[in-house]
Amino acid sequence: MLRFLNQCSRGRGAWLLMAFTAFALEMVALWFQHGMGLKPCVMCIYERAALFGVMGAGIVGAIAPKSPLRFAAIAIWLYSAWEGVRLAYEHTMIQLHPNPFVTCDFAARFPSWLPLDKWLPSVFVASGDCAERSWSFLTFSMPQWMLVIFAAYLAVGVLVLIAQPFKPKRRDLFSR
């Protein structure tokens, strides 16, 4: 399995698949916001930013999958997935254990060198309440689903990182 993951990490297809899945999840989030009228909270916006990080890692990895740039993509992937797990867990705890003293901010705080809320306000401006459960599927709320999704991204990312020293087998026409 590790040889297979190493081989996949050296091809564009797997990286593009990861970027596409993250892009599809972003489109679903925008559909929830603009199509269904659900208001994203600050934690939702931060989780979106982490998902954009996963998508960016997929794009970086697809640029040159056989070069050392692949390791930068894996680092971006792992960091974004880890932050996504952390944010989704915190958001889940806010929803499962509401407390008037533990709330999220009213507006997202992005660094001055990356003001996403100013550049793309229709995507990165928060207007909802973090403790409100406005949507659920199979009894899981949106942050609980995001926790599962980010955990899957993280688990696969760790396996791909572990697989890097394992060289793919060379297939020979005459070997067994």
Tab-separated table of C-alpha atoms in Angstrom:
chain	number	residue	atom	x	y	z
A	1	MET	CA	0.000	0.000	0.000
A	2	LEU	CA	2.802	2.426	0.841
A	3	ARG	CA	4.448	1.819	-2.526
A	4	PHE	CA	1.118	2.513	-4.201
A	5	LEU	CA	0.683	5.777	-2.267
A	6	ASN	CA	4.232	6.784	-3.183
A	7	GLN	CA	3.489	6.074	-6.822
A	8	CYS	CA	0.247	8.077	-6.649
A	9	SER	CA	2.037	11.030	-5.052
A	10	ARG	CA	4.398	11.117	-8.037
A	11	GLY	CA	1.561	11.529	-10.540
A	12	ARG	CA	-0.715	14.457	-11.278
A	13	GLY	CA	-3.955	12.511	-11.072
A	14	ALA	CA	-4.044	12.038	-7.316
A	15	TRP	CA	-3.095	15.667	-6.655
A	16	LEU	CA	-5.754	16.914	-9.061
A	17	LEU	CA	-8.303	14.600	-7.452
A	18	MET	CA	-7.513	16.088	-4.047
A	19	ALA	CA	-7.786	19.633	-5.417
A	20	PHE	CA	-11.075	18.738	-7.116
A	21	THR	CA	-12.621	17.237	-3.966
A	22	ALA	CA	-11.697	20.336	-1.966
A	23	PHE	CA	-13.074	22.556	-4.743
A	24	ALA	CA	-16.319	20.540	-4.790
A	25	LEU	CA	-16.660	20.946	-1.009
A	26	GLU	CA	-16.109	24.699	-1.390
A	27	MET	CA	-18.862	24.817	-4.027
A	28	VAL	CA	-21.187	22.931	-1.686
A	29	ALA	CA	-20.408	25.466	1.060
A	30	LEU	CA	-21.224	28.333	-1.304
A	31	TRP	CA	-24.450	26.581	-2.300
A	32	PHE	CA	-25.415	26.309	1.376
A	33	GLN	CA	-24.642	29.995	1.830
A	34	HIS	CA	-26.053	31.567	-1.312
A	35	GLY	CA	-28.496	28.923	-2.549
A	36	MET	CA	-30.034	27.745	0.721
A	37	GLY	CA	-29.528	30.983	2.650
A	38	LEU	CA	-27.526	29.462	5.531
A	39	LYS	CA	-25.298	32.068	7.145
A	40	PRO	CA	-21.698	30.973	7.755
A	41	CYS	CA	-20.187	31.751	11.136
A	42	VAL	CA	-16.576	32.711	11.787
A	43	MET	CA	-15.566	29.107	12.439
A	44	CYS	CA	-17.175	28.101	9.128
A	45	ILE	CA	-15.126	30.772	7.364
A	46	TYR	CA	-11.906	29.539	8.990
A	47	GLU	CA	-12.784	25.962	8.017
A	48	ARG	CA	-13.315	27.207	4.454
A	49	ALA	CA	-9.860	28.768	4.515
A	50	ALA	CA	-8.372	25.438	5.666
A	51	LEU	CA	-10.191	23.705	2.815
A	52	PHE	CA	-8.712	26.232	0.382
A	53	GLY	CA	-5.331	25.231	1.830
A	54	VAL	CA	-6.006	21.582	0.976
A	55	MET	CA	-7.068	22.638	-2.512
A	56	GLY	CA	-3.916	24.743	-2.869
A	57	ALA	CA	-1.798	21.783	-1.791
A	58	GLY	CA	-3.409	19.706	-4.525
A	59	ILE	CA	-2.596	22.367	-7.110
A	60	VAL	CA	1.004	22.745	-5.892
A	61	GLY	CA	1.450	18.966	-5.968
A	62	ALA	CA	0.022	18.729	-9.477
A	63	ILE	CA	2.457	21.330	-10.827
A	64	ALA	CA	5.542	19.127	-10.467
A	65	PRO	CA	4.710	15.849	-8.693
A	66	LYS	CA	8.085	14.231	-9.367
A	67	SER	CA	10.141	17.136	-8.027
A	68	PRO	CA	10.873	18.167	-4.428
A	69	LEU	CA	7.913	20.568	-4.767
A	70	ARG	CA	5.854	17.487	-3.878
A	71	PHE	CA	7.182	17.726	-0.310
A	72	ALA	CA	6.042	21.355	-0.049
A	73	ALA	CA	2.598	20.240	-1.231
A	74	ILE	CA	2.523	17.478	1.390
A	75	ALA	CA	3.507	20.006	4.090
A	76	ILE	CA	0.725	22.408	3.005
A	77	TRP	CA	-1.704	19.477	2.889
A	78	LEU	CA	-0.851	18.255	6.384
A	79	TYR	CA	-0.900	21.737	7.922
A	80	SER	CA	-4.237	22.640	6.308
A	81	ALA	CA	-5.829	19.313	7.248
A	82	TRP	CA	-4.541	19.577	10.835
A	83	GLU	CA	-5.891	23.114	11.184
A	84	GLY	CA	-9.173	21.962	9.663
A	85	VAL	CA	-9.460	19.157	12.229
A	86	ARG	CA	-8.650	21.568	15.043
A	87	LEU	CA	-11.161	24.186	13.865
A	88	ALA	CA	-13.939	21.682	13.147
A	89	TYR	CA	-13.439	20.066	16.565
A	90	GLU	CA	-13.598	23.434	18.304
A	91	HIS	CA	-16.705	24.357	16.305
A	92	THR	CA	-18.322	21.016	17.156
A	93	MET	CA	-17.668	21.568	20.870
A	94	ILE	CA	-19.244	25.035	20.664
A	95	GLN	CA	-22.356	23.485	19.131
A	96	LEU	CA	-22.569	20.453	21.409
A	97	HIS	CA	-21.889	22.394	24.618
A	98	PRO	CA	-23.261	25.919	24.136
A	99	ASN	CA	-22.004	28.394	26.698
A	100	PRO	CA	-22.656	32.145	26.729
A	101	PHE	CA	-19.057	32.698	27.852
A	102	VAL	CA	-17.496	30.624	25.052
A	103	THR	CA	-18.504	32.020	21.679
A	104	CYS	CA	-16.807	32.744	18.411
A	105	ASP	CA	-15.831	36.159	17.101
A	106	PHE	CA	-18.227	38.374	15.174
A	107	ALA	CA	-15.858	38.758	12.221
A	108	ALA	CA	-13.026	36.693	10.833
A	109	ARG	CA	-9.542	37.985	11.601
A	110	PHE	CA	-7.230	37.386	8.677
A	111	PRO	CA	-3.642	38.665	8.575
A	112	SER	CA	-3.092	42.078	7.002
A	113	TRP	CA	-1.066	40.488	4.196
A	114	LEU	CA	-3.973	38.151	3.322
A	115	PRO	CA	-7.288	40.013	3.880
A	116	LEU	CA	-9.531	37.330	2.366
A	117	ASP	CA	-12.646	38.958	3.802
A	118	LYS	CA	-11.814	42.152	1.872
A	119	TRP	CA	-10.825	40.385	-1.354
A	120	LEU	CA	-13.754	37.934	-1.516
A	121	PRO	CA	-16.471	39.123	0.871
A	122	SER	CA	-19.130	36.840	-0.650
A	123	VAL	CA	-16.993	33.847	0.406
A	124	PHE	CA	-15.152	34.965	3.560
A	125	VAL	CA	-17.494	37.316	5.475
A	126	ALA	CA	-19.196	35.691	8.442
A	127	SER	CA	-22.720	36.530	9.512
A	128	GLY	CA	-23.945	33.493	11.455
A	129	ASP	CA	-23.778	32.187	15.002
A	130	CYS	CA	-21.290	29.385	15.721
A	131	ALA	CA	-23.557	27.692	18.270
A	132	GLU	CA	-26.528	27.464	15.901
A	133	ARG	CA	-27.148	24.078	14.270
A	134	SER	CA	-28.906	25.176	11.098
A	135	TRP	CA	-28.255	22.015	9.071
A	136	SER	CA	-27.731	18.328	9.767
A	137	PHE	CA	-27.469	15.120	7.788
A	138	LEU	CA	-27.687	11.679	9.407
A	139	THR	CA	-27.771	13.492	12.779
A	140	PHE	CA	-24.342	15.091	12.166
A	141	SER	CA	-24.101	18.857	11.975
A	142	MET	CA	-21.953	20.599	9.397
A	143	PRO	CA	-18.890	20.988	11.666
A	144	GLN	CA	-19.110	17.306	12.591
A	145	TRP	CA	-19.054	16.379	8.903
A	146	MET	CA	-16.136	18.743	8.358
A	147	LEU	CA	-14.320	17.034	11.230
A	148	VAL	CA	-14.744	13.694	9.449
A	149	ILE	CA	-13.638	15.181	6.108
A	150	PHE	CA	-10.554	16.905	7.518
A	151	ALA	CA	-9.642	13.786	9.518
A	152	ALA	CA	-9.780	11.765	6.287
A	153	TYR	CA	-7.580	14.327	4.501
A	154	LEU	CA	-5.152	14.221	7.447
A	155	ALA	CA	-5.028	10.413	7.648
A	156	VAL	CA	-4.345	10.043	3.930
A	157	GLY	CA	-1.778	12.847	4.101
A	158	VAL	CA	0.116	11.138	6.919
A	159	LEU	CA	0.104	7.866	4.991
A	160	VAL	CA	1.415	9.622	1.881
A	161	LEU	CA	4.171	11.237	3.953
A	162	ILE	CA	5.134	7.875	5.468
A	163	ALA	CA	5.134	6.351	1.970
A	164	GLN	CA	7.696	8.777	0.538
A	165	PRO	CA	10.814	6.635	1.247
A	166	PHE	CA	9.199	3.568	-0.371
A	167	LYS	CA	10.189	3.573	-4.021
A	168	PRO	CA	7.625	2.222	-6.473
A	169	LYS	CA	8.436	-1.183	-7.898
A	170	ARG	CA	9.721	-1.195	-11.439
A	171	ARG	CA	7.585	-3.435	-13.559
A	172	ASP	CA	9.530	-5.571	-15.976
A	173	LEU	CA	7.983	-7.437	-18.882
A	174	PHE	CA	9.847	-10.627	-17.970
A	175	SER	CA	9.554	-10.535	-14.160
A	176	ARG	CA	7.058	-12.617	-12.276
